[in-house]
Tab-separated table of C-alpha atoms and ligand atoms in Angstrom:
chain	number	residue	atom	x	y	z
A	1	MET	CA	24.566	48.208	-107.228
A	2	LYS	CA	26.364	50.483	-105.170
A	3	PHE	CA	29.544	49.901	-104.222
A	4	GLY	CA	32.078	50.471	-100.993
A	5	GLY	CA	35.525	51.432	-103.144
A	6	LEU	CA	37.574	51.435	-106.601
A	7	GLU	CA	40.639	51.011	-106.984
A	8	LYS	CA	41.527	51.952	-110.273
A	9	ILE	CA	44.347	50.226	-110.923
A	10	THR	CA	45.933	46.260	-109.701
A	11	LEU	CA	48.689	44.874	-110.732
A	12	ILE	CA	48.272	41.955	-108.270
A	13	ASP	CA	44.938	41.025	-108.687
A	14	TYR	CA	44.785	38.945	-112.047
A	15	PRO	CA	47.409	37.133	-113.137
A	16	GLY	CA	48.913	38.915	-115.886
A	17	LYS	CA	46.622	41.624	-116.060
A	18	ILE	CA	46.426	44.836	-115.683
A	19	ALA	CA	43.115	45.825	-114.035
A	20	CYS	CA	40.858	47.641	-111.281
A	21	MET	CA	39.115	46.258	-108.377
A	22	VAL	CA	35.797	47.451	-107.289
A	23	TYR	CA	34.558	45.921	-104.499
A	24	THR	CA	30.860	45.069	-102.899
A	25	ILE	CA	29.039	45.469	-99.466
A	26	GLY	CA	28.425	42.800	-97.475
A	27	CYS	CA	29.378	39.432	-96.235
A	28	ASN	CA	28.325	36.904	-94.865
A	29	PHE	CA	30.644	35.259	-93.233
A	30	ARG	CA	33.107	37.253	-90.147
A	31	CYS	CA	36.449	35.686	-90.705
A	32	PRO	CA	38.582	36.986	-88.069
A	33	TYR	CA	41.711	37.694	-90.030
A	34	CYS	CA	38.711	40.057	-92.709
A	35	HIS	CA	41.341	42.629	-93.994
A	36	ASN	CA	37.787	44.904	-95.218
A	37	PRO	CA	36.208	45.239	-91.723
A	38	GLU	CA	33.948	47.925	-93.351
A	39	LEU	CA	32.255	46.539	-96.139
A	40	VAL	CA	31.687	43.085	-93.971
A	41	ASP	CA	29.743	45.663	-91.667
A	42	GLU	CA	28.426	47.619	-94.383
A	43	THR	CA	29.634	50.876	-92.465
A	44	VAL	CA	31.307	51.769	-95.115
A	45	VAL	CA	31.311	56.464	-95.575
A	46	ASP	CA	32.011	57.290	-99.356
A	47	THR	CA	30.034	54.348	-100.909
A	48	ILE	CA	30.625	54.912	-105.091
A	49	SER	CA	27.360	54.524	-107.812
A	50	GLU	CA	27.133	51.832	-110.441
A	51	ARG	CA	27.130	54.414	-113.054
A	52	LYS	CA	30.144	56.485	-111.450
A	53	VAL	CA	31.402	52.908	-112.133
A	54	LEU	CA	30.980	52.423	-115.030
A	55	GLU	CA	32.147	55.789	-116.083
A	56	PHE	CA	35.148	55.636	-115.105
A	57	LEU	CA	35.320	51.991	-116.856
A	58	ASP	CA	34.329	53.829	-120.470
A	59	GLY	CA	37.270	56.108	-119.423
A	60	ARG	CA	39.685	53.779	-119.355
A	61	ARG	CA	38.710	50.860	-121.659
A	62	ALA	CA	42.332	51.564	-123.192
A	63	MET	CA	44.087	51.452	-120.330
A	64	LEU	CA	42.747	48.573	-118.776
A	65	ASP	CA	42.100	44.384	-119.385
A	66	ALA	CA	40.504	43.239	-116.082
A	67	VAL	CA	37.985	44.490	-114.112
A	68	VAL	CA	38.632	42.451	-110.436
A	69	VAL	CA	34.826	42.037	-108.066
A	70	THR	CA	35.565	41.483	-105.019
A	71	GLY	CA	34.222	41.971	-101.471
A	72	GLY	CA	32.436	41.620	-98.909
A	73	GLU	CA	31.321	39.038	-100.861
A	74	PRO	CA	29.763	39.632	-104.605
A	75	THR	CA	27.628	36.560	-104.942
A	76	MET	CA	25.311	38.491	-102.599
A	77	HIS	CA	23.733	40.502	-104.599
A	78	GLY	CA	22.465	37.612	-106.841
A	79	GLU	CA	20.725	39.496	-109.732
A	80	ALA	CA	22.232	43.142	-109.269
A	81	LEU	CA	26.139	41.210	-109.805
A	82	LEU	CA	24.667	39.384	-112.765
A	83	CYS	CA	23.530	42.754	-113.779
A	84	PHE	CA	26.687	44.854	-113.658
A	85	LEU	CA	29.030	41.661	-114.693
A	86	LYS	CA	26.845	42.315	-118.240
A	87	LYS	CA	27.501	46.393	-118.513
A	88	VAL	CA	31.516	45.608	-117.465
A	89	LYS	CA	31.355	42.604	-120.239
A	90	ALA	CA	29.897	44.913	-122.860
A	91	ARG	CA	32.486	47.382	-122.390
A	92	GLY	CA	35.258	44.545	-123.758
A	93	PHE	CA	37.422	43.806	-119.620
A	94	LEU	CA	38.017	40.738	-118.373
A	95	VAL	CA	36.174	39.838	-115.786
A	96	LYS	CA	37.865	38.125	-112.267
A	97	LEU	CA	34.947	37.325	-109.765
A	98	ASP	CA	36.473	36.951	-105.811
A	99	SER	CA	34.192	34.788	-104.048
A	100	ASN	CA	33.622	32.293	-100.675
A	101	GLY	CA	31.604	30.202	-102.703
A	102	THR	CA	28.307	30.409	-100.750
A	103	ASN	CA	25.991	30.270	-104.049
A	104	PRO	CA	26.632	28.087	-106.590
A	105	GLU	CA	23.751	28.989	-108.300
A	106	ILE	CA	24.510	33.011	-108.635
A	107	LEU	CA	28.206	31.425	-109.879
A	108	LYS	CA	26.835	28.686	-112.140
A	109	ARG	CA	24.895	31.463	-114.289
A	110	ALA	CA	28.082	33.955	-114.533
A	111	ILE	CA	30.172	31.343	-115.976
A	112	ASP	CA	27.247	29.756	-118.153
A	113	GLY	CA	26.768	33.263	-119.463
A	114	LYS	CA	30.646	34.371	-119.896
A	115	LEU	CA	30.104	36.836	-117.795
A	116	VAL	CA	33.432	36.105	-115.860
A	117	ASP	CA	36.524	34.766	-117.156
A	118	TYR	CA	38.322	34.240	-113.758
A	119	VAL	CA	37.337	33.113	-110.572
A	120	ALA	CA	39.369	33.246	-107.078
A	121	MET	CA	37.121	30.964	-104.500
A	122	ASP	CA	38.641	31.587	-101.105
A	123	ILE	CA	38.804	27.314	-98.794
A	124	LYS	CA	38.629	29.028	-95.640
A	125	SER	CA	39.209	25.495	-94.088
A	126	PRO	CA	38.624	21.990	-94.538
A	127	MET	CA	34.505	21.187	-94.201
A	128	SER	CA	34.154	20.425	-90.970
A	129	LYS	CA	35.629	23.522	-89.707
A	130	TYR	CA	34.034	26.746	-91.741
A	131	ALA	CA	31.891	27.480	-89.143
A	132	GLN	CA	34.011	27.743	-86.429
A	133	VAL	CA	36.309	29.609	-88.644
A	134	VAL	CA	34.185	31.790	-90.863
A	135	ALA	CA	32.150	32.836	-87.026
A	136	ARG	CA	28.903	31.547	-89.514
A	137	PRO	CA	26.060	29.286	-89.709
A	138	VAL	CA	27.617	27.990	-93.203
A	139	ASP	CA	25.867	25.566	-95.903
A	140	VAL	CA	28.802	23.118	-96.409
A	141	ALA	CA	26.730	21.450	-99.562
A	142	ALA	CA	27.408	25.080	-100.806
A	143	ILE	CA	30.569	25.390	-100.266
A	144	ARG	CA	30.961	21.993	-101.957
A	145	ALA	CA	28.618	22.572	-105.134
A	146	SER	CA	31.077	26.087	-105.822
A	147	ILE	CA	34.157	23.356	-105.356
A	148	GLU	CA	32.166	20.529	-108.213
A	149	LEU	CA	31.262	23.650	-110.376
A	150	LEU	CA	35.199	25.175	-110.667
A	151	ILE	CA	36.440	22.232	-110.987
A	152	SER	CA	34.502	21.251	-113.650
A	153	SER	CA	34.578	23.804	-114.989
A	154	PRO	CA	36.804	25.696	-118.450
A	155	VAL	CA	36.743	29.160	-116.625
A	156	GLU	CA	40.173	30.220	-115.645
A	157	TYR	CA	40.226	29.257	-111.847
A	158	GLU	CA	41.969	29.041	-108.636
A	159	PHE	CA	41.170	28.302	-105.264
A	160	ARG	CA	43.356	29.864	-101.894
A	161	THR	CA	43.395	29.455	-98.848
A	162	THR	CA	44.560	31.898	-96.106
A	163	VAL	CA	46.991	30.417	-93.461
A	164	ILE	CA	46.976	31.229	-89.269
A	165	LYS	CA	48.681	28.248	-87.213
A	166	ALA	CA	45.607	28.635	-84.838
A	167	LEU	CA	42.990	27.949	-87.186
A	168	CYS	CA	44.530	25.925	-89.621
A	169	SER	CA	46.646	23.210	-88.716
A	170	PRO	CA	49.126	21.034	-90.873
A	171	GLU	CA	46.160	18.189	-90.331
A	172	ASP	CA	43.631	20.671	-91.929
A	173	ILE	CA	45.668	21.766	-95.428
A	174	ASP	CA	45.742	17.891	-96.319
A	175	GLU	CA	42.462	17.651	-95.571
A	176	ILE	CA	41.269	20.791	-97.764
A	177	GLY	CA	44.058	18.770	-100.293
A	178	ARG	CA	41.703	16.220	-100.288
A	179	GLU	CA	38.577	18.039	-100.885
A	180	ILE	CA	39.921	19.884	-103.612
A	181	ARG	CA	41.732	17.156	-104.798
A	182	GLY	CA	41.807	17.347	-109.546
A	183	ALA	CA	42.190	21.019	-108.691
A	184	ARG	CA	44.236	23.107	-111.045
A	185	ARG	CA	45.692	26.624	-109.066
A	186	TYR	CA	45.701	26.414	-105.483
A	187	PHE	CA	47.176	29.097	-103.092
A	188	LEU	CA	48.059	28.605	-99.781
A	189	GLN	CA	48.545	32.823	-98.759
A	190	LYS	CA	50.480	34.076	-95.653
A	191	PHE	CA	48.530	35.371	-93.019
A	192	VAL	CA	49.504	39.308	-92.642
A	193	PRO	CA	47.885	40.889	-89.842
A	194	THR	CA	47.243	43.959	-90.498
A	195	LYS	CA	43.762	46.364	-89.888
A	196	LEU	CA	41.258	43.149	-89.150
A	197	LEU	CA	38.023	42.387	-88.383
A	198	ASN	CA	38.790	40.933	-85.436
A	199	PRO	CA	41.410	43.365	-83.380
A	200	GLN	CA	42.097	40.058	-81.404
A	201	PHE	CA	43.941	38.418	-84.433
A	202	LEU	CA	46.310	41.091	-85.069
A	203	LYS	CA	48.566	38.798	-82.637
A	204	LYS	CA	48.443	35.517	-84.548
A	205	VAL	CA	51.149	34.412	-86.324
A	206	THR	CA	51.420	31.780	-89.530
A	207	TYR	CA	53.735	29.330	-90.387
A	208	SER	CA	57.427	29.392	-91.401
A	209	ASP	CA	58.893	29.757	-94.966
A	210	ALA	CA	60.119	26.357	-94.853
A	211	GLU	CA	56.771	24.441	-93.383
A	212	PHE	CA	54.809	26.854	-96.518
A	213	GLU	CA	57.224	24.904	-98.778
A	214	ALA	CA	56.459	21.563	-97.275
A	215	PHE	CA	52.349	22.412	-97.301
A	216	ARG	CA	53.351	23.220	-101.337
A	217	LYS	CA	54.660	19.934	-101.853
A	218	LYS	CA	51.885	18.226	-99.963
A	219	MET	CA	49.284	19.596	-101.723
A	220	ASN	CA	51.089	19.304	-105.400
A	221	THR	CA	49.315	16.307	-104.462
A	222	TYR	CA	46.306	17.169	-104.970
A	223	VAL	CA	46.077	19.335	-106.846
A	224	THR	CA	48.046	20.636	-110.759
A	225	TYR	CA	49.563	23.914	-109.318
A	226	CYS	CA	49.970	24.847	-106.231
A	227	GLY	CA	51.986	28.456	-105.270
A	228	ILE	CA	52.076	30.514	-101.689
A	229	ARG	CA	51.664	34.065	-101.245
B	1	SF4	S1	37.715	37.629	-95.476
B	1	SF4	FE1	36.090	37.349	-96.799
B	1	SF4	S2	34.411	36.381	-96.968
B	1	SF4	FE2	35.680	36.366	-95.131
B	1	SF4	S3	34.148	38.305	-94.096
B	1	SF4	FE3	35.664	39.176	-95.098
B	1	SF4	S4	35.351	39.419	-97.032
B	1	SF4	FE4	33.723	38.099	-96.191
């Protein structure tokens, strides 16, 4: 595999762990608020080989607990991703995988093969609005299968939604709650307009703190824990 970036240390991307983060190239969605347009459009200039990433990890075994694999959409890399995860696990690291949930088969193989310790899956919108929000055709049955897989799995996981007023109404948040009912952890993420795939979204806003708090209370009726980021 080739990667589009390597963040040498992060204290916030794997709960409670010191991690590094690698970015896979390519995505099957085009979320307008995406912070990684060069990964999604596959225009990364300075790619990093898998060998370089593994060499970096070999030199950091004493310092890092975990590797976060994010993107882009990592599961698009299929067998190559599983092969990379095996090499990371063989070096003794915990692995967190970020995914948009479009490939439940690869997610299942990663979980069953004990190649991941934590999965963070985006819930972009209620199923009824998915294609509109991610600007691509979507197999919502696959998204649903990934949700069910994680809810019934022993692996640690979280669901999370980036909330933008223009894309996500209070009713949408409630519908998301019903669709992930029974989940252990869910995070409402405040939209922060920085570098975005669709620059027109730089002017979009999210809800107030008080509104987020009301959403959190409502979501806590569907999930065990709902946090705000
Ligand atoms: S936010 Fe995630 S799923 Fe959406 S386009 Fe960006 S990398 Fe893909």
